[in-house]
Structures are given as structure tokens and as C-alpha cells.
Coordinates of C-alpha atoms and ligand atoms in Angstrom, one line a residue:
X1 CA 53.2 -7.3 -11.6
X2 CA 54.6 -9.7 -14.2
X3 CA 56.4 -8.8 -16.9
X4 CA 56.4 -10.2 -20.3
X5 CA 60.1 -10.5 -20.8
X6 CA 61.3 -14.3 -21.2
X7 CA 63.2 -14.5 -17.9
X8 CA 67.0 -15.8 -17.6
X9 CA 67.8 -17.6 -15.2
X10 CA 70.1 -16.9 -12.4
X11 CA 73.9 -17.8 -13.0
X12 CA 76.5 -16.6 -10.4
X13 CA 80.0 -15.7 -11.7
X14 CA 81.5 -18.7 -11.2
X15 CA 78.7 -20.6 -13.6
X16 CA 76.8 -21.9 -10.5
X17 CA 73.1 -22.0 -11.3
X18 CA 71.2 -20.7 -8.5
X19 CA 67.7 -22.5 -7.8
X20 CA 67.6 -22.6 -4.3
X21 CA 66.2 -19.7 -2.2
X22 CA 66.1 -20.1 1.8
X23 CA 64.1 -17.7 3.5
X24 CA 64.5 -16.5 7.0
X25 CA 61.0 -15.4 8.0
X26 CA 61.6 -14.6 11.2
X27 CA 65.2 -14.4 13.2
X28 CA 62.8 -15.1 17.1
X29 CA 62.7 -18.4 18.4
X30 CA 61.3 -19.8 21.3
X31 CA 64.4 -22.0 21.8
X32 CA 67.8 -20.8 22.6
X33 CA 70.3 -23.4 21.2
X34 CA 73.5 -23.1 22.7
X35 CA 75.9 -23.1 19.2
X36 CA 72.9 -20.6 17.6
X37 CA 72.3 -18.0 20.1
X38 CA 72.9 -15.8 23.3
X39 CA 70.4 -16.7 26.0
X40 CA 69.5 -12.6 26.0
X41 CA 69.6 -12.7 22.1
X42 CA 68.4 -8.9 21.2
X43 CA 65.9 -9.8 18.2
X44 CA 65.1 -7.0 14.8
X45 CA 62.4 -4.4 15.8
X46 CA 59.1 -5.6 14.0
X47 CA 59.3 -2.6 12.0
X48 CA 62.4 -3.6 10.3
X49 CA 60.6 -7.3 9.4
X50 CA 58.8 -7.5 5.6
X51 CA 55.5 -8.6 6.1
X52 CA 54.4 -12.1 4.4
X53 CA 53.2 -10.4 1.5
X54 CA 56.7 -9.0 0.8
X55 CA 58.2 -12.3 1.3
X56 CA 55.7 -13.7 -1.2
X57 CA 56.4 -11.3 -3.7
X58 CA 60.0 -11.1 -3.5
X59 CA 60.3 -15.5 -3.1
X60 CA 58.0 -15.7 -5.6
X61 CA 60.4 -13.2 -7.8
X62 CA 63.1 -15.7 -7.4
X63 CA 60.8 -18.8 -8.6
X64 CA 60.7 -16.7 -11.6
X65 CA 64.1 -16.5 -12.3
X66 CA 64.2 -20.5 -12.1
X67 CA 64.5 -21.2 -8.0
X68 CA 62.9 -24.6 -8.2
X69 CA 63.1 -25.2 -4.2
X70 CA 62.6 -23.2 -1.5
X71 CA 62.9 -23.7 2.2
X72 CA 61.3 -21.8 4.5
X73 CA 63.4 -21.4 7.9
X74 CA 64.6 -18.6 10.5
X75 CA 65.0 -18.3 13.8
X76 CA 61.8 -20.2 14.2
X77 CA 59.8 -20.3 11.0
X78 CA 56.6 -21.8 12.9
X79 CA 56.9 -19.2 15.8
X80 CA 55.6 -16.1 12.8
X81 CA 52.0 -14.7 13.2
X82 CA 50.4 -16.4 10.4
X83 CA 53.3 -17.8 8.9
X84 CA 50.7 -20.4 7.4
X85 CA 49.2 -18.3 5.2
X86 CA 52.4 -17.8 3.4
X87 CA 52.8 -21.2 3.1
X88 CA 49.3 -21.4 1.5
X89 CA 50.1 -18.3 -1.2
X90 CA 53.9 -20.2 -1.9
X91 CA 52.2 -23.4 -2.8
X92 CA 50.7 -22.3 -6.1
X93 CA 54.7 -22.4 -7.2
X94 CA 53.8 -25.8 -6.9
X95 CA 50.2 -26.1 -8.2
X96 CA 51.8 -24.4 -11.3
X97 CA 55.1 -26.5 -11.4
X98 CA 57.3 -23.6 -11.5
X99 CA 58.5 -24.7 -8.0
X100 CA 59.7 -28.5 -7.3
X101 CA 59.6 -28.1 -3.6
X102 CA 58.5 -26.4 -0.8
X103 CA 59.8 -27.1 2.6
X104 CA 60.9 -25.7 5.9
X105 CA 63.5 -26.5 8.8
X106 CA 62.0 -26.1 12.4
X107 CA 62.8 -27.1 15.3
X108 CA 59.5 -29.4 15.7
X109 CA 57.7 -27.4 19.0
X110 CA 55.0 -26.1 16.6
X111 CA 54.5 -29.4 14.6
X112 CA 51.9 -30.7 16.8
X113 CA 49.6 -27.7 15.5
X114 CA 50.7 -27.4 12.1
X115 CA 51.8 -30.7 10.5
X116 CA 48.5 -30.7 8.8
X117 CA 48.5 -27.4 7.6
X118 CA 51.8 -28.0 6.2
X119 CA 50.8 -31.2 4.0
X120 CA 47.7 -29.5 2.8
X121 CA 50.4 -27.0 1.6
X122 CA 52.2 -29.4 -0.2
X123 CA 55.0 -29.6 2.1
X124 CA 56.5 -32.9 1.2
X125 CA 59.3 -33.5 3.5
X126 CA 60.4 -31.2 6.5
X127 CA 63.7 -30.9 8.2
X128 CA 63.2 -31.2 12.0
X129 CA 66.7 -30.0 14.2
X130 CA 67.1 -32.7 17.3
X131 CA 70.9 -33.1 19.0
X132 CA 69.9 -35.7 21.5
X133 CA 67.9 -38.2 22.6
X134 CA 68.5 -37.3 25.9
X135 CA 65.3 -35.1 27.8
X136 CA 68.3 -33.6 30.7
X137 CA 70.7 -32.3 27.4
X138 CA 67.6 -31.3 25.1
X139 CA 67.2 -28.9 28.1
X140 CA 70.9 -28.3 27.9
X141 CA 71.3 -27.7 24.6
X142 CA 68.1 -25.8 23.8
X143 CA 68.1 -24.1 27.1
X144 CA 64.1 -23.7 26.9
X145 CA 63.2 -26.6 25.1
X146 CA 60.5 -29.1 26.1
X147 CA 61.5 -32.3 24.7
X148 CA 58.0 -34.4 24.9
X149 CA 57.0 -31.4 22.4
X150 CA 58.7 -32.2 20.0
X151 CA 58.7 -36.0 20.0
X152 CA 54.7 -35.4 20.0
X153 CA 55.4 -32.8 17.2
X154 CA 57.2 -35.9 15.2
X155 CA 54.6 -38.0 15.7
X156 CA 52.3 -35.8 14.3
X157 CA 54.2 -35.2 11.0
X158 CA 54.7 -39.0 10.3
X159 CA 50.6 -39.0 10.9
X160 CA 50.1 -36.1 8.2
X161 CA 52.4 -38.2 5.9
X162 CA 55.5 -35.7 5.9
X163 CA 58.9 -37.2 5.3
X164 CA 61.1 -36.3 8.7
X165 CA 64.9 -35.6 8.3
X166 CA 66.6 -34.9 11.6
X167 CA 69.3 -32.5 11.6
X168 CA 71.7 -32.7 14.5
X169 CA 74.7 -30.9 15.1
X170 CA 78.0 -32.2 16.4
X171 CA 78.6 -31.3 19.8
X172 CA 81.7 -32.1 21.3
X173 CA 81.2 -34.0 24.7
X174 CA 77.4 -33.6 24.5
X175 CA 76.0 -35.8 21.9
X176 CA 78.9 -37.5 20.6
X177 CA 78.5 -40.3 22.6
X178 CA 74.7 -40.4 21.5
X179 CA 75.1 -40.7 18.1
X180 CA 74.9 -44.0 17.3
X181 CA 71.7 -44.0 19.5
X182 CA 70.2 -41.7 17.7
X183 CA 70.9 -43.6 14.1
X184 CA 69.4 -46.5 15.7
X185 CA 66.1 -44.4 16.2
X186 CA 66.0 -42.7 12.9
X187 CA 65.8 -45.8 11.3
X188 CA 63.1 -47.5 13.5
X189 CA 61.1 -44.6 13.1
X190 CA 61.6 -44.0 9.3
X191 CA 63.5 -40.7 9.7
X192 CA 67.0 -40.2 7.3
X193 CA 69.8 -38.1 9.7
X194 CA 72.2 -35.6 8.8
X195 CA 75.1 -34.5 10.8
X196 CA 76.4 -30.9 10.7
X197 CA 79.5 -29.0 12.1
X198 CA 79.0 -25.9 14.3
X199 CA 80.0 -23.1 12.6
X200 CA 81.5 -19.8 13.2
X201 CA 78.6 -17.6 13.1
X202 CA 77.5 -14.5 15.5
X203 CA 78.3 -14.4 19.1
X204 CA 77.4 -16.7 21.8
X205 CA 77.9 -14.9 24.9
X206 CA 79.9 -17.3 27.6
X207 CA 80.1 -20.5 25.0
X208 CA 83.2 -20.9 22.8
X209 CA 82.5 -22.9 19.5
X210 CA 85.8 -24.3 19.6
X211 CA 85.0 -26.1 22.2
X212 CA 81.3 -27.4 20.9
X213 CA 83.2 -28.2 17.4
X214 CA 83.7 -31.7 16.8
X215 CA 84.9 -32.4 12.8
X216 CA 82.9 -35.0 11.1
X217 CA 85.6 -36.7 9.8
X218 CA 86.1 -38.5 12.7
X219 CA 82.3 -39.0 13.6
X220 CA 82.1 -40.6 10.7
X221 CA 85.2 -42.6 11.3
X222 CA 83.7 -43.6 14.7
X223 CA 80.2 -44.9 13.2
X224 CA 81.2 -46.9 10.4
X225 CA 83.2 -49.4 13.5
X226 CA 79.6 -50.3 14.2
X227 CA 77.7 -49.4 10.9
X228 CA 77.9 -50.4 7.0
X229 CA 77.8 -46.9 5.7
X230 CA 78.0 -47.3 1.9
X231 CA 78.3 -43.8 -0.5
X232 CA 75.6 -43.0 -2.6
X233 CA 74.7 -40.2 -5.1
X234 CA 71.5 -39.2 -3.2
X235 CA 71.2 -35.2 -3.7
X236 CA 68.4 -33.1 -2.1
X237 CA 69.6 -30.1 -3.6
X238 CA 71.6 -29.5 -0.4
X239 CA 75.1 -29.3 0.9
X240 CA 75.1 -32.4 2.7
X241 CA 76.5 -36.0 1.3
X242 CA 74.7 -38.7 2.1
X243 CA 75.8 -42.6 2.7
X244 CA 73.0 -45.3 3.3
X245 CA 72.9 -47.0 6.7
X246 CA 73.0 -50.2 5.5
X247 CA 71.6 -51.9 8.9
X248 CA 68.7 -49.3 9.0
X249 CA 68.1 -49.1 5.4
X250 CA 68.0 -45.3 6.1
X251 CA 70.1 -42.3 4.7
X252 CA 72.7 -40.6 6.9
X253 CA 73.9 -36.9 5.8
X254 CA 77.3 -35.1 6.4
X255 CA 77.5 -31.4 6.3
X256 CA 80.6 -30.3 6.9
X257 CA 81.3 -27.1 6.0
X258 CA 85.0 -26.6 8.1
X259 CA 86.4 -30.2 7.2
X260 CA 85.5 -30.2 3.6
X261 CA 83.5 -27.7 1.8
X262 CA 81.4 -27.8 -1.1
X263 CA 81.5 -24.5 -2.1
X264 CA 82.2 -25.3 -5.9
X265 CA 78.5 -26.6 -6.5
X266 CA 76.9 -24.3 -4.2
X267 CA 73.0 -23.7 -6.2
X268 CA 71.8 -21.1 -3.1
X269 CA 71.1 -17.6 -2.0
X270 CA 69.2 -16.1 1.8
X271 CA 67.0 -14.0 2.0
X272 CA 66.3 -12.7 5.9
X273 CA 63.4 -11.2 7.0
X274 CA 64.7 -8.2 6.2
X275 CA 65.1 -8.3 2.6
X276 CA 68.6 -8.9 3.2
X277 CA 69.5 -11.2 0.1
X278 CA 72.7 -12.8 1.8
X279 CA 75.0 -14.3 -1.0
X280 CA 77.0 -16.8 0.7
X281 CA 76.5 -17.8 5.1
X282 CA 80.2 -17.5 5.8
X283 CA 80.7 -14.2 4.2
X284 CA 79.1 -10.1 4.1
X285 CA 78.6 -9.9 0.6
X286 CA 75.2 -8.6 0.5
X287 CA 72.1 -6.5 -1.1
X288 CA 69.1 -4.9 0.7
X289 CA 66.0 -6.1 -1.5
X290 CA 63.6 -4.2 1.2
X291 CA 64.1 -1.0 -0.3
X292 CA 63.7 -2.3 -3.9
X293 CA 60.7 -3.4 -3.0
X294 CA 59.4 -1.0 -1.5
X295 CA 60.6 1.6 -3.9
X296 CA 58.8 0.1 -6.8
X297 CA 56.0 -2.5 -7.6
X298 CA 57.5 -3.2 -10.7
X299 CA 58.6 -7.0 -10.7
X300 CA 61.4 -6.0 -13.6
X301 CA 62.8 -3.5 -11.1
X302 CA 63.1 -6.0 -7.9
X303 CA 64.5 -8.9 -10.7
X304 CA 67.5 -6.7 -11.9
X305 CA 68.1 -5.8 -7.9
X306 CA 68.1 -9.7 -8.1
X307 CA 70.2 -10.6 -10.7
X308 CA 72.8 -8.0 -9.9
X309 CA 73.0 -9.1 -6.2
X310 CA 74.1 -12.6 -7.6
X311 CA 76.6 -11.0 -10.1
X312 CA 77.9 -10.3 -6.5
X313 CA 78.1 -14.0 -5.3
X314 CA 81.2 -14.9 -3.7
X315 CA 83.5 -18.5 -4.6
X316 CA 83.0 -20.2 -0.8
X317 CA 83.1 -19.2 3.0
X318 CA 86.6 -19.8 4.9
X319 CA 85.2 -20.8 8.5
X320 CA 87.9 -21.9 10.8
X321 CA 87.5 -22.9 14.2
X322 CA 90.5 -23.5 16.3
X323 CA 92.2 -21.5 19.1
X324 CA 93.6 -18.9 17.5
X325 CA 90.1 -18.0 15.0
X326 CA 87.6 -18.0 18.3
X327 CA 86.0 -15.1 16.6
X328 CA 83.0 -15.3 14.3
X329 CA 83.6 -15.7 10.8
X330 CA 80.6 -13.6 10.2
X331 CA 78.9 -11.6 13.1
X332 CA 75.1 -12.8 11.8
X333 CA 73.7 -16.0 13.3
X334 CA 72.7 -18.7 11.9
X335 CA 69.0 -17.2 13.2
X336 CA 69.2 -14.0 10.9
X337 CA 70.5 -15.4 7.6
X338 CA 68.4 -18.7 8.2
X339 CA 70.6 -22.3 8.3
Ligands
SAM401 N1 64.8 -23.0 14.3 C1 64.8 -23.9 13.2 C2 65.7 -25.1 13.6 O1 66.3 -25.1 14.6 O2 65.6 -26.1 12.8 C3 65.4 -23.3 11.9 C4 66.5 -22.4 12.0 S1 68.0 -23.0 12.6 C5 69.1 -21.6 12.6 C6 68.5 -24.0 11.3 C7 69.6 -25.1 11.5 O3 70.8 -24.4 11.8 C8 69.3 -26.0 12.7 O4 69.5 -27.3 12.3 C9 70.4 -25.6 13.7 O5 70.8 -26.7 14.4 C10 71.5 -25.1 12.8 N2 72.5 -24.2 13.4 C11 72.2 -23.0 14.1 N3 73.4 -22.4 14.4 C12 74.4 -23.2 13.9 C13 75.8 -23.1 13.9 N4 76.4 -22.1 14.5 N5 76.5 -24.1 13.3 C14 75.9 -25.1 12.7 N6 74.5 -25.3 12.6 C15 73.8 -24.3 13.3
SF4_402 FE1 66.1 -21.5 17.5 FE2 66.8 -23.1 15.6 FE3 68.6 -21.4 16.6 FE4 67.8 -23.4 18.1 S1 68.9 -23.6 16.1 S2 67.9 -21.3 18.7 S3 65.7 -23.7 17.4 S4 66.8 -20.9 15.5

């Protein structure tokens, strides 16, 4: 139900203009990467999950209130029943211009069967999560991960015309030694790169992050002995910044949350399957939309929930990862509030 209210958009207290929405559809995967999850990762009974039509209406809510981009992602967004018809419904944000982009991050095992689908959507540019180059540490890394998958999977995106941005993250003693490898392939195949540091987020069973972290500082450091990395102002409306690879003529991102956060221009909220709207990753604050939702089918009702959720925003996280902070900074992973 729309109401005829002019709508204001969303400003959090600290004058940040929220227009980014991610959306956890699902927190299940069939990969289990070793910095995201436990290998016996207990996963949210299906009851507890809005269906696709609640994820419409309340993402949809949010392109109201000025969201301009919104990423689908999860746990695996490709691995939800269906997930393509919510695709379908989102992209008449776009038809209608109230949405600039819709996108999604995956981890490329479904592409093969969906790239398509996804274009006809109006999916312009996908994010696709790779560490290595390496079949033997894809295995590794992903523990269940067939790598031929998703290299097929990356074909068949450039072949349905989607833009491919790999997002790999640092791994001390596993990929760094790869990385200049994998620039190298990014740019002969047309792909842009960004690098991201683990962070602190839920439980891993036997692994310690402190051991997978690796700052970027240094990575970066390390590449530009072999590459002409020159800053540039390229914004995707994300937290990463981005240099050009001068040799490759490609972009390479940094996200880098621990070494040097960009809290102060943050523009996003995450929603989880839930209807958990999830103010900031690194910390709790929090408000449960599922029960405004379900409570009334007024749109007014579910935008005040909204808008008084991002009164709530917090400044910035404060991950740490050294010997003494081995603990989580928040006890969600990255699968449940979506990366
Ligand atoms: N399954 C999809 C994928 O892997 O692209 C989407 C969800 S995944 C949680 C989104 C991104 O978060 C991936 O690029 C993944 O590598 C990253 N990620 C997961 N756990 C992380 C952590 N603890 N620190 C940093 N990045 C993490
Ligand atoms: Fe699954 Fe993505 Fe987490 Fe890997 S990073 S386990 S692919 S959700």
C-alpha cells in the first residue's frame, strides 16, 4: 500500500545519507569458506526466513525512502528457491528509475544457470568472491567448492554481458603469494579486483582469524614493487578505494575495514532474511522489521519502523584483530547480516 505522503529521505544521526540497502536473502550456502563459516554451520529454521514477497515489500520500502542501490547477497543469494523471481519483481525499481542499481555478490557456483536471468533483470554488474587461482586452495579455502564451476560460471556472465568484479579476501599464507597472479588475470579477462580484510565476525570453529588476517597496507605496499597503481576517485557506492592498474588498464579495490575505516561516509543499512535491519556489520545495534510487517500492511507503518531504526545508526565498527581481541567483534557472520 503506498501512501501519498511526500517521502523524506533517510538521514542517519551523524548526516549520513543512507541509499544503500544490502539484503541477505538467505544465511545457507553451499560453500563453507573458511574466514565465513563453521564447517557444521547451524543455519535459521525456514520458518524464521521472510518469504520473497516480504523481502520485496520491505526492499522496495527502502527504495522509497531514496535507496538508489541495492545488492542482493547472503549466505548464498543464488542457492534461494526462486530467488529469481525476486530479482524479476526488484527490477521495476529500475524500469521506473527510482533505483540506480540492482546487483548481487555470489560466490559464482550458480552463474552458469543464471547469468542470463540476471541480465534480463537488469543486473548490470555482479560481484563474484574468488581467493585463488589455485583448484587445491579453492578446495581449501571453500572447503566444498568446485573450482571448474565457477570459472564456467564466469564465463557465462562475461557471455550475458555482466560486468565481473572479483572480491578476494586476504589470507595470510594462502593467497598472498597469488595475488599478483590473480591481477594479472583480472585484467586479461576484463574483470576489476578488490581486496578485503577478514574480519572479526561470528565463530569459526578450529580457525583463528588472527591468523588468516593479513592488513592491506602492506599488500598493497608489496604490489605496487611490480605494478603502477595510480589513485583515482572511482566510487561504486561502496566502501572500497580503488587505484587503476596501470599495466592492466583495470581497477583494483581496497577494503579495509581494520587498517583504515571509512566509517565517516558510510551510505548503508542490512537487512537479513529475517527482517533483521542491521545498522552497522561491526556492531548489535538493531531493529526486527519482521514483525512490523507482519503486524500491518500499511507501508506508513513499516516506513516509520524504518526511519526510526536509522535514528539508531551507530558512528563506525571498532574490529580489532590481534592476540589479545581473538574473539568476534560481533557474534553474526558475515552469512546472516550479508557482506
Ligand atoms: N556467498 C556470497 C559470496 O561469497 O560472494 C555472498 C555472501 S559472502 C558473506 C559476501 C562476501 O563476504 C564475500 O566476498 C566473502 O568473501 C566475504 N566475507 C565473508 N566472511 C568474511 C569475513 N569474516 N571477513 C571479510 N570478508 C568476509
Ligand atoms: Fe558461502 Fe560466501 Fe560465506 Fe563463502 S563467503 S561460505 S560462499 S556465504
Amino acid at each position: 500500500m503506498q501512501t501519498a505522503v511526500p517521502i523524506l529521505p533517510l538521514i542517519d544521526p551523524f548526516a549520513r545519507a543512507i541509499t544503500y540497502l544490502r539484503v541477505s536473502v538467505t544465511d545457507r550456502c553451499d560453500l563453507r569458506c573458511v574466514y565465513c563459516m563453521a564447517e557444521d554451520m547451524i543455519f535459521l529454521p525456514k520458518k524464521d526466513i521472510l518469504s520473497l514477497e516480504e523481502l520485496d515489500r520491505l526492499a522496495s520500502a527502502f527504495v522509497a525512502m531514496g535507496v538508489r542501490k541495492l545488492r542482493l547477497t547472503g549466505g548464498e543469494p543464488l542457492v534461494r528457491r526462486n530467488v529469481m523471481s525476486l530479482f524479476r519483481n526488484l527490477s521495476r525499481h529500475l524500469n521506473s528509475g527510482a533505483l540506480e542499481e540492482l546487483t548481487l555478490t555470489t560466490n559464482g557456483t550458480q552463474l552458469v544457470r543464471f547469468a542470463d536471468d540476471l541480465a534480463a533483470c537488469g543486473v548490470k554488474r555482479i560481484n563474484v568472491s574468488i581467493d585463488t587461482l589455485d583448484r587445491h586452495k579453492f578446495k581449501a579455502i571453500t572447503r566444498w567448492g568446485d573450482f571448474d564451476k565457477v570459472m564456467e560460471g564466469l564465463q557465462a556472465a562475461k557471455t550475458a554481458g555482466l560486468a565481473v568484479k572479483i572480491n578476494a579476501v586476504a589470507l595470510k599464507g594462502v593467497n598472498d603469494d597469488e595475488l599478483d597472479r590473480m591481477l594479472a588475470w583480472c585484467g586479461q579477462e576484463g574483470f576489476d579486483l578488490t581486496l578485503i580484510e577478514v574480519m572479526p565476525l561470528g565463530e569459526l570453529g578450529s580457525e583463528q582469524r588472527v591468523d588468516q588476517y593479513l592488513p592491506l597496507s602492506e599488500v598493497r605496499r608489496r604490489l605496487s614493487e611490480t605494478w603502477t597503481l595510480t589513485n583515482i576517485d572511482y566510487k561504486t557506492g561502496g566502501p572500497a578505494r580503488y587505484v587503476q592498474v596501470e599495466e592492466t588498464g583495470r581497477k583494483l579495490g581496497f577494503i579495509t575495514p581494520l587498517t583504515h575505516n571509512f566509517c565517516e561516509s558510510c551510505n548503508r543499512v542490512r537487512l537479513t532474511c529475517t527482517g533483521t535491519l542491521y545498522m552497522c556489520l561491526g556492531q548489535e545495534d538493531a531493529a526486527d522489521l519482521r514483525q512490523v510487517l507482519r503486524f500491518s500492511d500499511d507501508d506508513a507503518v513499516l516506513q516509520a519502523a524504518i526511519r526510526d531504526a536509522i535514528a539508531h545508526k551507530p558512528k563506525g565498527h571498532d574490529f580489532v584483530i590481534d592476540r589479545r581481541n581473538q574473539a568476534p567483534a560481533v557474534s553474526r557472520h558475515m552469512s546472516v547480516t550479508g557482506g
